[in-house]
Each structure stands twice: as structure tokens, then as C-alpha cells.
Amino acid sequence: MNRILVRALIDLAVAIELSSDDEIDPRTATTLLDDLAATLDDLSDADRDELIDYIEEQADLTRDPDRREVLLELPDTLALTDD
């Protein structure tokens, strides 16, 4: 998995999640994240696990509590987990 591309993807998803309703219309934000989740649904189980591990790794590295919270919720937000 190309970590630079994955980091860019994660950063974009986090930015969408952290944006206020004035910055990004909530319906647009939901559509963007739903489209991303639909695309990621095509990942193999191994790639899905690797992406989740990388997201958790990024959460551990961040000092920003809001970003950390979004990162920890991101696998669920993007329907990467079985929950």
C-alpha cells in the first residue's frame, strides 16, 4: 500500500470530518465520505486491515485530541469494520 497516497486520503477524510457546517455543507460531507466508503469496500481483507492499522498508527502519533478522535472513529465512518 502506498503510504503517501493513504496518508493523503486519510488527511482528506479527517479534514471533511473536522470541517464546520459553514465550511462544507453536511450533505456534501456525508456524500463525499459515503462515496469514499463505497470505493474502499473493494479492498481485500488484507488491505482493509492494513489501512485500519495505519489509521490507528496515525491516531497514536497525533497530539491534536480532535484529530485523534476523528482518526479513531474513521474505520467505522468509512465502513471498514464489521461492527
mmCIF file of C-alpha atoms in Angstrom, residues 4-60:
data_model
loop_
_atom_site.group_PDB
_atom_site.id
_atom_site.type_symbol
_atom_site.label_atom_id
_atom_site.label_comp_id
_atom_site.label_asym_id
_atom_site.label_seq_id
_atom_site.Cartn_x
_atom_site.Cartn_y
_atom_site.Cartn_z
ATOM 1 C CA ILE A 4 1.787 8.657 0.829
ATOM 2 C CA LEU A 5 -1.486 8.122 -1.021
ATOM 3 C CA VAL A 6 -3.075 6.559 2.043
ATOM 4 C CA ARG A 7 -1.957 9.470 4.219
ATOM 5 C CA ALA A 8 -3.422 11.943 1.713
ATOM 6 C CA LEU A 9 -6.709 10.028 1.697
ATOM 7 C CA ILE A 10 -6.846 9.918 5.495
ATOM 8 C CA ASP A 11 -5.968 13.615 5.788
ATOM 9 C CA LEU A 12 -8.761 14.480 3.363
ATOM 10 C CA ALA A 13 -11.325 12.376 5.241
ATOM 11 C CA VAL A 14 -10.251 13.908 8.569
ATOM 12 C CA ALA A 15 -10.462 17.429 7.116
ATOM 13 C CA ILE A 16 -14.003 16.720 5.927
ATOM 14 C CA GLU A 17 -14.969 15.389 9.345
ATOM 15 C CA LEU A 18 -13.435 18.353 11.174
ATOM 16 C CA SER A 19 -14.955 20.985 8.876
ATOM 17 C CA SER A 20 -17.763 23.098 10.225
ATOM 18 C CA ASP A 21 -21.181 23.167 8.597
ATOM 19 C CA ASP A 22 -20.293 26.620 7.263
ATOM 20 C CA GLU A 23 -17.172 25.292 5.543
ATOM 21 C CA ILE A 24 -18.697 22.173 3.987
ATOM 22 C CA ASP A 25 -22.408 21.514 3.683
ATOM 23 C CA PRO A 26 -23.193 18.479 5.883
ATOM 24 C CA ARG A 27 -24.961 16.713 3.000
ATOM 25 C CA THR A 28 -21.921 17.200 0.805
ATOM 26 C CA ALA A 29 -19.611 15.919 3.542
ATOM 27 C CA THR A 30 -21.788 12.845 4.005
ATOM 28 C CA THR A 31 -21.873 12.196 0.256
ATOM 29 C CA LEU A 32 -18.092 12.510 -0.023
ATOM 30 C CA LEU A 33 -17.446 10.122 2.866
ATOM 31 C CA ASP A 34 -20.108 7.666 1.674
ATOM 32 C CA ASP A 35 -18.540 7.639 -1.805
ATOM 33 C CA LEU A 36 -15.128 7.040 -0.266
ATOM 34 C CA ALA A 37 -16.512 4.207 1.867
ATOM 35 C CA ALA A 38 -18.111 2.632 -1.203
ATOM 36 C CA THR A 39 -14.812 2.694 -3.063
ATOM 37 C CA LEU A 40 -12.897 1.285 -0.097
ATOM 38 C CA ASP A 41 -15.398 -1.564 0.084
ATOM 39 C CA ASP A 42 -13.470 -3.102 -2.826
ATOM 40 C CA LEU A 43 -10.329 -3.531 -0.693
ATOM 41 C CA SER A 44 -9.163 -7.027 0.066
ATOM 42 C CA ASP A 45 -9.364 -8.093 3.706
ATOM 43 C CA ALA A 46 -5.583 -7.760 3.989
ATOM 44 C CA ASP A 47 -5.577 -4.242 2.545
ATOM 45 C CA ARG A 48 -8.520 -3.271 4.750
ATOM 46 C CA ASP A 49 -6.635 -4.499 7.841
ATOM 47 C CA GLU A 50 -3.509 -2.655 6.724
ATOM 48 C CA LEU A 51 -5.491 0.570 6.246
ATOM 49 C CA ILE A 52 -7.100 0.260 9.680
ATOM 50 C CA ASP A 53 -3.685 -0.356 11.254
ATOM 51 C CA TYR A 54 -2.281 2.707 9.503
ATOM 52 C CA ILE A 55 -5.187 4.892 10.653
ATOM 53 C CA GLU A 56 -4.666 3.704 14.238
ATOM 54 C CA GLU A 57 -0.942 4.389 13.894
ATOM 55 C CA GLN A 58 -1.701 7.951 12.783
ATOM 56 C CA ALA A 59 -4.077 8.402 15.736
ATOM 57 C CA ASP A 60 -1.305 7.341 18.113
#
